[in-house]
Tab-separated table of C-alpha atoms (C1' of nucleotides) and ligand atoms in Angstrom:
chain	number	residue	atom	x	y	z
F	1	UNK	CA	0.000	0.000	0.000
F	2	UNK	CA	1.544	3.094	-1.221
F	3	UNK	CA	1.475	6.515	1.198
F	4	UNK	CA	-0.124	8.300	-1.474
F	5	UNK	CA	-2.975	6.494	-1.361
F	6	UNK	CA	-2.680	6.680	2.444
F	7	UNK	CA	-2.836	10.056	2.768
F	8	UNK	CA	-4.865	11.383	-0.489
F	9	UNK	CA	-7.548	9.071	-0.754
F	10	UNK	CA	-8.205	7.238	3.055
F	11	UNK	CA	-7.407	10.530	5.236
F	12	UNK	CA	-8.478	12.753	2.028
F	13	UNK	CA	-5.566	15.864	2.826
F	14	UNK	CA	-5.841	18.576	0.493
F	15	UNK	CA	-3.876	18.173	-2.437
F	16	UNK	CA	-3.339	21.750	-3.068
F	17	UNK	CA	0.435	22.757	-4.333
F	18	UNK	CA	1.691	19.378	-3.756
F	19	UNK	CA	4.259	18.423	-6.743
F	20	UNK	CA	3.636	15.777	-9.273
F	21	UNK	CA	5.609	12.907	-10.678
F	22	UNK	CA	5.134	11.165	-13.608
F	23	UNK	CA	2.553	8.357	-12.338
F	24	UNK	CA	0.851	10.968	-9.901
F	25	UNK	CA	1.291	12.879	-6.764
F	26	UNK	CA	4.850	13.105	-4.857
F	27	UNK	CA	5.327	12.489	-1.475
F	28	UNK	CA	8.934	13.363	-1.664
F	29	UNK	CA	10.168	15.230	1.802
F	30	UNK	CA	9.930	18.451	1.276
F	31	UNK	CA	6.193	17.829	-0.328
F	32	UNK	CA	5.241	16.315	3.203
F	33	UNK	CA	6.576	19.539	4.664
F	34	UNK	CA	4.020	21.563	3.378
F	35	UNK	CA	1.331	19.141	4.978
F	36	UNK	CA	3.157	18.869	8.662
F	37	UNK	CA	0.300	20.556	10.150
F	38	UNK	CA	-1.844	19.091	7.701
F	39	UNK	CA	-2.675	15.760	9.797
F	40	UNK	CA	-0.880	14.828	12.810
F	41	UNK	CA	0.087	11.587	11.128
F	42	UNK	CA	2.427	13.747	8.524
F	43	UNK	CA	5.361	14.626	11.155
F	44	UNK	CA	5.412	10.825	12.124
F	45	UNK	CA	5.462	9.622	8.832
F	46	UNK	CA	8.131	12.459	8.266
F	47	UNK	CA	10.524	10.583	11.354
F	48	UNK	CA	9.504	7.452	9.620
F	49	UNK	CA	11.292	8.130	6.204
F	50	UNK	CA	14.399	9.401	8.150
F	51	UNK	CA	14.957	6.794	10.262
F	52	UNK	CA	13.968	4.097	8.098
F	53	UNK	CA	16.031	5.259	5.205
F	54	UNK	CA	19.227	5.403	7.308
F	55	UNK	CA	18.396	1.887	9.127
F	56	UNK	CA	18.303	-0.199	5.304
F	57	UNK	CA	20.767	1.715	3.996
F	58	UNK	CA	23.233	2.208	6.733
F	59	UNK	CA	22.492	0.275	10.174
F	60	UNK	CA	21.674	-3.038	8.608
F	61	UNK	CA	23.984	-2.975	5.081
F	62	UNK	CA	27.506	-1.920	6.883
F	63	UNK	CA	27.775	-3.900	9.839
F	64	UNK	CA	27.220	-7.428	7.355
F	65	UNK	CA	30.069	-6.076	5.044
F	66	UNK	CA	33.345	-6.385	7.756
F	67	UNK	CA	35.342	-8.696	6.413
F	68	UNK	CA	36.423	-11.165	9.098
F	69	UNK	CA	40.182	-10.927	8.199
F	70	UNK	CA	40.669	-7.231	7.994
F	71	UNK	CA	37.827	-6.485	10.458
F	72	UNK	CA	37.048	-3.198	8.147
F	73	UNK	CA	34.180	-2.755	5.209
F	74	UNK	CA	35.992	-2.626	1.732
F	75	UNK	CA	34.055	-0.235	-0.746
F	76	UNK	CA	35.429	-0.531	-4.896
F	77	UNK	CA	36.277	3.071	-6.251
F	78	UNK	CA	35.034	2.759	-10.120
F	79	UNK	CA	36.879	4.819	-12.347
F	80	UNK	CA	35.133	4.791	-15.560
F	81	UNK	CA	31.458	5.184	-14.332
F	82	UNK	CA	31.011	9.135	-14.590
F	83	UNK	CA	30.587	11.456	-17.077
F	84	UNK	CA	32.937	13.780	-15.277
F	85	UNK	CA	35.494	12.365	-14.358
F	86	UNK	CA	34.622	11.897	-11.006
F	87	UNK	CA	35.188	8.406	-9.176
F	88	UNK	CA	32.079	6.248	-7.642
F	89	UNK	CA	32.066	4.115	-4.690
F	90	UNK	CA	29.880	1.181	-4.747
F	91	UNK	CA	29.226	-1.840	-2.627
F	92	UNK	CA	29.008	-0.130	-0.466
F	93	UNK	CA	29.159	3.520	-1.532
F	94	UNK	CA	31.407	4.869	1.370
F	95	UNK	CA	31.182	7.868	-0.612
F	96	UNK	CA	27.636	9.107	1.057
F	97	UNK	CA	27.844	8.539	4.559
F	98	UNK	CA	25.481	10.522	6.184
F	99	UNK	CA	26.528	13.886	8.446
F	100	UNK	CA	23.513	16.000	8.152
F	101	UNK	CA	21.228	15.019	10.954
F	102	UNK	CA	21.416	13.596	14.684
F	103	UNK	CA	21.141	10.661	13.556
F	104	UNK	CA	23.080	10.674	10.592
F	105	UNK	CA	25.761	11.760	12.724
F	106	UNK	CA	25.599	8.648	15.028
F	107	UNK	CA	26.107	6.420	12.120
F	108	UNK	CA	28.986	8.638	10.630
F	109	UNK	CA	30.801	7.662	14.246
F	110	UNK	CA	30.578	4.430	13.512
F	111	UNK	CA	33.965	4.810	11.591
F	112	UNK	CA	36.803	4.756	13.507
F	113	UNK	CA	40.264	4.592	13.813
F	114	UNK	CA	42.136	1.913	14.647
F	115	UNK	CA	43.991	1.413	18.080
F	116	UNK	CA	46.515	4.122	18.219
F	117	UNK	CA	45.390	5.872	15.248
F	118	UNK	CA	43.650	8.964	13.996
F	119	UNK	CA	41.276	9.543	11.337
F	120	UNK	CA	42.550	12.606	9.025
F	121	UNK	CA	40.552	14.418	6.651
F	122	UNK	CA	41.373	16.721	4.066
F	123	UNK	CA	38.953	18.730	2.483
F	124	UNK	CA	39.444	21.108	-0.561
F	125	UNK	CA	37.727	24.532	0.504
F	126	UNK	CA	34.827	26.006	-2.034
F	127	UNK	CA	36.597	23.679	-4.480
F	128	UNK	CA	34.318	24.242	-7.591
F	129	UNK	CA	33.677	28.081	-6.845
F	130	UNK	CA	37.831	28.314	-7.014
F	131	UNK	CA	37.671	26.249	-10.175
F	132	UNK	CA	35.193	28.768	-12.154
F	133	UNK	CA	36.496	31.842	-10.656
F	134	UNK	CA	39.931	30.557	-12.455
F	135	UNK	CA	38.567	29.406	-15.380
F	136	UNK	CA	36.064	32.048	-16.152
F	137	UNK	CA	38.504	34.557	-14.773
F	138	UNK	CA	35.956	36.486	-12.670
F	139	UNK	CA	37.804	39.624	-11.493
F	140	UNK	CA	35.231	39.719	-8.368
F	141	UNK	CA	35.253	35.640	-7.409
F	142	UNK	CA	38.867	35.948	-7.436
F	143	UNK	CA	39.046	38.645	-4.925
F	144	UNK	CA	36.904	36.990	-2.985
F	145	UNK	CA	39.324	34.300	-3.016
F	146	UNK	CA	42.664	36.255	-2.479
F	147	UNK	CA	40.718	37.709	0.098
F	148	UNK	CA	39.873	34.325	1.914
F	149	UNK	CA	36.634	35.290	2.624
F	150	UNK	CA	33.975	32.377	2.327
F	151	UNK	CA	31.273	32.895	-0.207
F	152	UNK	CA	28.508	30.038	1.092
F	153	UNK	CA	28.753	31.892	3.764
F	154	UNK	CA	28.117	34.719	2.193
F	155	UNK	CA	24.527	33.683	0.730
F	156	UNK	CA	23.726	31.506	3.682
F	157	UNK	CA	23.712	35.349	5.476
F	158	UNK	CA	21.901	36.211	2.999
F	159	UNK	CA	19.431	33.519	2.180
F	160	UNK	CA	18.466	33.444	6.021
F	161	UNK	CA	19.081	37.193	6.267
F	162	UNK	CA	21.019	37.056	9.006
F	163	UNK	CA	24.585	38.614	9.721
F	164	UNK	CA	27.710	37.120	8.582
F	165	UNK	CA	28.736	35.883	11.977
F	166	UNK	CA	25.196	34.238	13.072
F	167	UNK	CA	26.177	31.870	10.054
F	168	UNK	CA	26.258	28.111	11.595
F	169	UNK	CA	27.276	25.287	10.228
F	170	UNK	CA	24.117	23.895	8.945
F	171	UNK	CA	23.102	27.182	7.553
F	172	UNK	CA	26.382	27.385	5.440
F	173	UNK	CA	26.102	23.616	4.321
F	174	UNK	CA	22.274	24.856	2.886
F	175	UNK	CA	23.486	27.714	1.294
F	176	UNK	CA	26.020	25.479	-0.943
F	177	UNK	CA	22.943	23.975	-2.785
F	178	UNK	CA	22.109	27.815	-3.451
F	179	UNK	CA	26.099	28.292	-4.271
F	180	UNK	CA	25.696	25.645	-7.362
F	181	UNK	CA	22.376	25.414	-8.103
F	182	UNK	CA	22.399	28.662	-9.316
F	183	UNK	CA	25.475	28.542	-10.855
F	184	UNK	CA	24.784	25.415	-12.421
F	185	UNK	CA	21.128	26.352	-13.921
F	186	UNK	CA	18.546	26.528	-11.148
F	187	UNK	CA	15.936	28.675	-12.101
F	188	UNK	CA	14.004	31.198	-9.946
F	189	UNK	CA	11.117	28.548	-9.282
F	190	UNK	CA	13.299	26.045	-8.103
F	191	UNK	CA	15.506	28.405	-5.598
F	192	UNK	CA	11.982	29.427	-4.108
F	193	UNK	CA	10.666	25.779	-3.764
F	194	UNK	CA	13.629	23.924	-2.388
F	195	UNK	CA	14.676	27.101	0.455
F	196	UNK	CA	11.181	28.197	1.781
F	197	UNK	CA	11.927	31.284	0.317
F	198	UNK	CA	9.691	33.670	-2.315
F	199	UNK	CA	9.872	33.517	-5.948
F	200	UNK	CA	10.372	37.282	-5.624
F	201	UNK	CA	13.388	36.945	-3.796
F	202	UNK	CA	14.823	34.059	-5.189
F	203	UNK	CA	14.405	36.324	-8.821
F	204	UNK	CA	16.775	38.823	-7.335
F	205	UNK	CA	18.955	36.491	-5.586
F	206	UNK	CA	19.772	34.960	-8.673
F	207	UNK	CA	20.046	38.244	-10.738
F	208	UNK	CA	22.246	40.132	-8.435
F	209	UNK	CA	24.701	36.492	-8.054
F	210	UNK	CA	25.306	36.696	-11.395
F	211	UNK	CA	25.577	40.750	-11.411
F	212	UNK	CA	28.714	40.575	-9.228
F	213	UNK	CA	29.973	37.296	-10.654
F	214	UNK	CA	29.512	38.235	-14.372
F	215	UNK	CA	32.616	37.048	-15.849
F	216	UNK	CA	31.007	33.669	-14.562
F	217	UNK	CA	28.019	34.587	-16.353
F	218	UNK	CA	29.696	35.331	-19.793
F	219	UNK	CA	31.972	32.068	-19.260
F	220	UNK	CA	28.800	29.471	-19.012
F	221	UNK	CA	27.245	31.257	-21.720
F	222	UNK	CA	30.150	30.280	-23.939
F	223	UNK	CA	30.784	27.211	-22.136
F	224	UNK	CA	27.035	26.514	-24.443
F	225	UNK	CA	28.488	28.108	-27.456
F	226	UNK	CA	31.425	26.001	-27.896
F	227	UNK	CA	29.704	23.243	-26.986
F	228	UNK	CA	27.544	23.669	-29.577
F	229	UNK	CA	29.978	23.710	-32.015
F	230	UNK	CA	32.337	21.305	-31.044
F	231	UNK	CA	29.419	18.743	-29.560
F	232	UNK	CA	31.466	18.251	-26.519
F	233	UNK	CA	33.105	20.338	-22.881
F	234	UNK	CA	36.465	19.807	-21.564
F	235	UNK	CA	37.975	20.829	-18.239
F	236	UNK	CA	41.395	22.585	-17.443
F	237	UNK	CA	42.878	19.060	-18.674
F	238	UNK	CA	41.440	18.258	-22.116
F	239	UNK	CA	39.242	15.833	-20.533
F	240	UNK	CA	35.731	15.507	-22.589
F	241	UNK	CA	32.392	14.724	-22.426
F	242	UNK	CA	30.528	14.292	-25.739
F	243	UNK	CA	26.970	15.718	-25.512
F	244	UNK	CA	25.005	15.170	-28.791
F	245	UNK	CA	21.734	16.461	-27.321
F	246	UNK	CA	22.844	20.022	-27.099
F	247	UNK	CA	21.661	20.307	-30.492
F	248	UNK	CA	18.216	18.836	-30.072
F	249	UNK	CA	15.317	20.123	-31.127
F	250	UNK	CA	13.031	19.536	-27.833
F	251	UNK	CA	13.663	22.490	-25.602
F	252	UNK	CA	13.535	19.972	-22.462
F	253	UNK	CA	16.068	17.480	-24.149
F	254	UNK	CA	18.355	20.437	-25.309
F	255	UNK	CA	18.135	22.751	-21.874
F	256	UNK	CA	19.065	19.489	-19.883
F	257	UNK	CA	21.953	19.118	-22.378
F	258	UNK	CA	23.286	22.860	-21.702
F	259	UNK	CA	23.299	22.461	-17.917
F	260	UNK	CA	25.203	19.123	-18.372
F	261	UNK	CA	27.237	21.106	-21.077
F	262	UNK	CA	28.466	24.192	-17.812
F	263	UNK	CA	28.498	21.557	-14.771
F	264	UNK	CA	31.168	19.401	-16.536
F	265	UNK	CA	34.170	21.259	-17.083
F	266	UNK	CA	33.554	22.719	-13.319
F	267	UNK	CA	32.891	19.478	-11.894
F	268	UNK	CA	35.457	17.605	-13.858
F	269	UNK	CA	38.207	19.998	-13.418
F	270	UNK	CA	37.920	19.711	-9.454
F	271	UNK	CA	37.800	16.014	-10.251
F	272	UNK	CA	41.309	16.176	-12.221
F	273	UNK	CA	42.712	18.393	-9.588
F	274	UNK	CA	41.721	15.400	-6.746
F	275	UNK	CA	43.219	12.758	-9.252
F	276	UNK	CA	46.244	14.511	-9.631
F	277	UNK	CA	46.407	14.957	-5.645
F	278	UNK	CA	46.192	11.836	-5.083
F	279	UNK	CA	48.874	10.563	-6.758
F	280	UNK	CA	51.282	12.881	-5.571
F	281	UNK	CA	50.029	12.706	-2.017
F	282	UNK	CA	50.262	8.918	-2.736
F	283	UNK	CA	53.967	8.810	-3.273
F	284	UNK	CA	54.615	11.270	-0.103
F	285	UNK	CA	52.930	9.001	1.941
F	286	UNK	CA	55.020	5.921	0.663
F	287	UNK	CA	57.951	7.402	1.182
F	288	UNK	CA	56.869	8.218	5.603
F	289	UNK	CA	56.014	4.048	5.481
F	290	UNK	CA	59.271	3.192	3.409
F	291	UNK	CA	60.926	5.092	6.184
F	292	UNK	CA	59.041	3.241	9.313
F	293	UNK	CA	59.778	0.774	11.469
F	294	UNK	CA	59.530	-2.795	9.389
F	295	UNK	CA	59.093	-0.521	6.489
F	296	UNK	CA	55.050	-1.035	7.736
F	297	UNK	CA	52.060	0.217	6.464
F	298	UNK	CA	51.668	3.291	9.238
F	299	UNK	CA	49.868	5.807	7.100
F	300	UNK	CA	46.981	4.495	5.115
F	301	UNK	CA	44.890	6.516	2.518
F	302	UNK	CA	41.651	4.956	3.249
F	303	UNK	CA	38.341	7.104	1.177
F	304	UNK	CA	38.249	9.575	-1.502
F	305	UNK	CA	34.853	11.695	-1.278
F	306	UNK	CA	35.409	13.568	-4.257
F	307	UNK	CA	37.410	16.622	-3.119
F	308	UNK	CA	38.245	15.347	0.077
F	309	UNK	CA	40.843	12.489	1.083
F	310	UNK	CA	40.417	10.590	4.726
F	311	UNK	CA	43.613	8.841	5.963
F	312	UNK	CA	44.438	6.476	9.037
F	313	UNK	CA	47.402	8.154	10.569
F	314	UNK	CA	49.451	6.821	14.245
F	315	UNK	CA	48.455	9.476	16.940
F	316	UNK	CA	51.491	10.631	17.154
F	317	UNK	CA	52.296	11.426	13.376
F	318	UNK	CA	49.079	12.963	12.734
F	319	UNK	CA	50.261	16.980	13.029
F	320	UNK	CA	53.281	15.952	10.864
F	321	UNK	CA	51.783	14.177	8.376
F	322	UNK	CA	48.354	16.393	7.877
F	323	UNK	CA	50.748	19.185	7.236
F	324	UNK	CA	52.335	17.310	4.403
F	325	UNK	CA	49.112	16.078	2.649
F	326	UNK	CA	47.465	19.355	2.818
F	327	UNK	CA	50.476	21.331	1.642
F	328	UNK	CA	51.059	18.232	-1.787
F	329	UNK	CA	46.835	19.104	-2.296
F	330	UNK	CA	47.009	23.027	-1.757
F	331	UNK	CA	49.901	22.816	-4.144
F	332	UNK	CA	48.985	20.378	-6.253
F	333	UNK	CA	48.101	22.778	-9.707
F	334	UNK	CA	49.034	26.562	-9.587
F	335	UNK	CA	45.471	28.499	-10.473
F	336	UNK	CA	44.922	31.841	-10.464
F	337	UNK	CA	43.335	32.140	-6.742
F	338	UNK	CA	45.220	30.283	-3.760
F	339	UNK	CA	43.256	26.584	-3.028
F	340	UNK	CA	42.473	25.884	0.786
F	341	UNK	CA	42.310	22.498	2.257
F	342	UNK	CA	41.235	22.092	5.470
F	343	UNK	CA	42.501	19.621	7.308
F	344	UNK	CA	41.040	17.671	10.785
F	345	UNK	CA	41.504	14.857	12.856
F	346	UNK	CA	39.732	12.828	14.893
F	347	UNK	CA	38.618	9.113	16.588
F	348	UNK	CA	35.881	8.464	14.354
F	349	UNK	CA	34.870	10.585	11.224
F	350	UNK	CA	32.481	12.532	13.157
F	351	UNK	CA	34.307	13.950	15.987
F	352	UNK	CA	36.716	15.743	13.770
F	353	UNK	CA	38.959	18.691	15.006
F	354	UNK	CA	40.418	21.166	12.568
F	355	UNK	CA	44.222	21.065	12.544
F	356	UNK	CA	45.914	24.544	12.718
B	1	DA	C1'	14.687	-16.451	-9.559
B	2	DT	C1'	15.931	-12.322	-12.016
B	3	DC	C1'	15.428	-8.035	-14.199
B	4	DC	C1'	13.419	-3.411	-14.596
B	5	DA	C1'	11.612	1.344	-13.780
B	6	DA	C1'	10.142	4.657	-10.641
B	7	DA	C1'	10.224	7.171	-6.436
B	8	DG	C1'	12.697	8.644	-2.866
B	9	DC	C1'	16.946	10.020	-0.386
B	10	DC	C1'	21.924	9.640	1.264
B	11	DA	C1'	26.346	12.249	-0.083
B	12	DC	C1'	29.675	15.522	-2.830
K	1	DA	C1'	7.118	30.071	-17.834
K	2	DA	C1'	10.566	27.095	-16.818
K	3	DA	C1'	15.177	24.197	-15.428
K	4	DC	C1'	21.296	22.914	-10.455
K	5	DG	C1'	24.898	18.815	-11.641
K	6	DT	C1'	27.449	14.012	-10.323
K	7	DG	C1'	26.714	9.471	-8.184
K	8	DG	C1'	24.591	4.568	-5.483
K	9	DC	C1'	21.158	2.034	-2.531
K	10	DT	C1'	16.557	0.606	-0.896
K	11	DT	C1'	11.836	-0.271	-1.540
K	12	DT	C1'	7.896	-1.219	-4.237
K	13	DG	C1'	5.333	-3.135	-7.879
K	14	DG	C1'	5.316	-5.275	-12.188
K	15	DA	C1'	7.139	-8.125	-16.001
K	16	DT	C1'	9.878	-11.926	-17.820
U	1	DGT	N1	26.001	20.906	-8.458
U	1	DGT	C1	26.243	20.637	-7.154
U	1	DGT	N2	27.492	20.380	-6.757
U	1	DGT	C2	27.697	20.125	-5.464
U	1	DGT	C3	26.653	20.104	-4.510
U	1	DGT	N3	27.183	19.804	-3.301
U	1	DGT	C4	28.508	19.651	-3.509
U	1	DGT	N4	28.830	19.842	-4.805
U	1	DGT	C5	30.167	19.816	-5.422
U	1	DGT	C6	30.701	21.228	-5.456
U	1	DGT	C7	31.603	21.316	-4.249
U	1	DGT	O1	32.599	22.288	-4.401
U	1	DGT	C8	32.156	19.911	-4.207
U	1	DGT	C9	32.654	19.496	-2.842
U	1	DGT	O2	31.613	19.550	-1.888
U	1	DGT	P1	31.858	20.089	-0.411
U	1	DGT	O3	30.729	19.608	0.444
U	1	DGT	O4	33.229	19.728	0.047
U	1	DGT	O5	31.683	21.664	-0.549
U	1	DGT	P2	32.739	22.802	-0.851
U	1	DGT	O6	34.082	22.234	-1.183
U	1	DGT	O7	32.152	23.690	-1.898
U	1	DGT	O8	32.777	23.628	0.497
U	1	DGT	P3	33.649	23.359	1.823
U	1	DGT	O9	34.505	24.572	1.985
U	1	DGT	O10	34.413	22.092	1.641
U	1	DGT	O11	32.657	23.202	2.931
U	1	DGT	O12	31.075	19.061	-4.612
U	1	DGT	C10	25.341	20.400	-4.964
U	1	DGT	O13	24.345	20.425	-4.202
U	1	DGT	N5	25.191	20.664	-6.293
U	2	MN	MN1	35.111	20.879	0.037
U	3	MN	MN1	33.888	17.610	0.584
DNA sequence: ATCCAAAGCCAC
DNA sequence: AAACGTGGCTTTGGAT
């Protein structure tokens, strides 16, 4: 029994502004939202989804994937699955691990270090806004950059309207799906609909964004052009994606082609950069074990989550040896604006501490 | 038993 | 007027 049919046709809630899908009406989270005071079921069934969704995926999946002679849960990185250049993680995907809620958080805990050891993390800072301020040389993005100020910041002041230094933590993590979904095609309907916020504002949002970044602005629109012509992208290292549909003659087919077209040299670019990283960080981190006692495995490069890179490191390395990886990655490909990576350590993957 | 599409949701 | 992108996993319901 489907929870459509639950709660349109037994308990009969109002259908009013509630999205559609192809075979009817959605019941996606942030369409049960607008009915949480609907029906005093709604906020349960809200809970529900959470928990539920973390409990398959997470709770019940991991724990039967240890193998018994390493004691640890083995992922596969796949290296010709995306049409970026990206890697993928699959059974399991260590590469979505959950952070944002309590609960979320709980399970992210669950991966420690081993006796003795630290988790490090290092974590490229704004990677993709770096990338296009470079590659669309944006006079103002750059600044920003040189600057070191911290532009989801920025809009999460300004999407909540609140000043700079009342941003959180959470608030800046929402404001990064304002960051690149504008930048990467998100249209004045869709701002309004996913942040609460009105169409009015999210209209002006998006016009001033791309009023003080418009060297990004000019840079997309060729990004299109080019691709156009040429029937593929590239990023800052000749790698390609072929997109035929750009051409198309249905608008839908052809519109989802162009934001393809100006997400893939951005995304793929800070994809290269990572690659390129971890090799050299890679051969750094050879030479500390080639020097160790045994010449033993001491320093481990366990995860890549796209821009960032999560290491088991002995307790007593771990200041020496974060400074090392995040100086090879900051380092890694002189751009036109510095690149940040920050670095932190921990017991588990949760309880991180940043590291300078 | 196996495959498939769709919806939904976790992450970057 | 509309229209962020890149992935993988689980559940459901249906078909082979
Ligand atoms: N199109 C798109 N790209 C995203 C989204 N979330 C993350 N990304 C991409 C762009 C980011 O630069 C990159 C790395 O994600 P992070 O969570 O590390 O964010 P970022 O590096 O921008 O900020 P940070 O300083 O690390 O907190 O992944 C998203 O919602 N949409
Ligand atoms: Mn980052
Ligand atoms: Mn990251």
């Amino acid at each position: 029994m489907q929870l459509k049919e639950i709660l349109f046709e037994k308990l009969k809630i109002s259908q009013e502004g509630i999205g559609k899908t192809k075979t009817g009406i959605s019941t996606a989270a942030a369409e049960l939202e607008k009915l949480h005071d609907q029906h005093e079921i709604v906020p349960l069934i809200e809970d529900y989804r959470e928990l539920t969704k973390l409990q398959s995926t997470y709770v019940d999946a991991l724990p039967k994937l240890i193998n018994p002679k390493t004691g640890r849960v083995h992922t596969e990185f796949n290296q010709t699955i995306t049409a970026t250049g990206r890697l993928s993680s699959s059974n399991p995907n260590l590469q979505n691990i959950p952070i944002r809620t309590a609960w979320g958080k709980a399970i992210r805990k669950a991966f420690v270090a081993d006796r003795g050891q630290r988790i490090v993390s290092a974590d490229y800072s704004q990677v993709e806004l770096r990338v296009i301020a470079c590659l669309a040389k944006d006079k103002n993005m750059m600044e920003v950059f040189k600057k070191g100020e911290d532009i989801h910041a920025t809009t999460a002041a300004k999407i909540f309207e609140v000043p700079l230094e009342k941003v959180d933590k959470e608030m800046r993590s929402a404001a990064k799906e304002v960051n690149f979904g504008v930048l990467y095609g998100m249209g004045a309907y869709g701002l309004a609909w996913r942040k609460k916020i009105s169409r009015e504002r999210a209209r002006e949002f998006i016009e001033k964004y791309f009023e003080t970044y418009k060297d990004v602005k000019i840079y997309l629109d060729k990004i299109k052009d080019t691709a156009r012509d040429l029937g593929y992208v590239q990023t800052l290292f000749g790698r390609r994606r072929y997109l035929p549909e750009i051409n198309s003659g249905v608008a839908q087919v052809r519109l989802s082609a162009e934001r393809m077209a100006i997400n893939m040299p951005i995304q793929g670019t800070a994809a290269d950069l990572m690659k390129i990283a971890m090799i050299e960080v890679y051969k750094v981190i050879k030479d500390i074990n080639q020097k160790s006692f045994n010449h033993e495995i001491i320093v481990k490069m366990m995860l890549q989550v796209h821009d960032e890179l999560v290491f088991e490191v002995p307790m007593d390395m771990v200041e020496q040896v974060a400074k090392i990886i995040d100086e090879k990655m900051e380092k890694i490909h002189k751009l036109e604006v510095p690149i940040k990576v920050d670095t932190e350590a921990g017991k588990n993957w949760q309880e991180m501490e940043e590291l300078y």
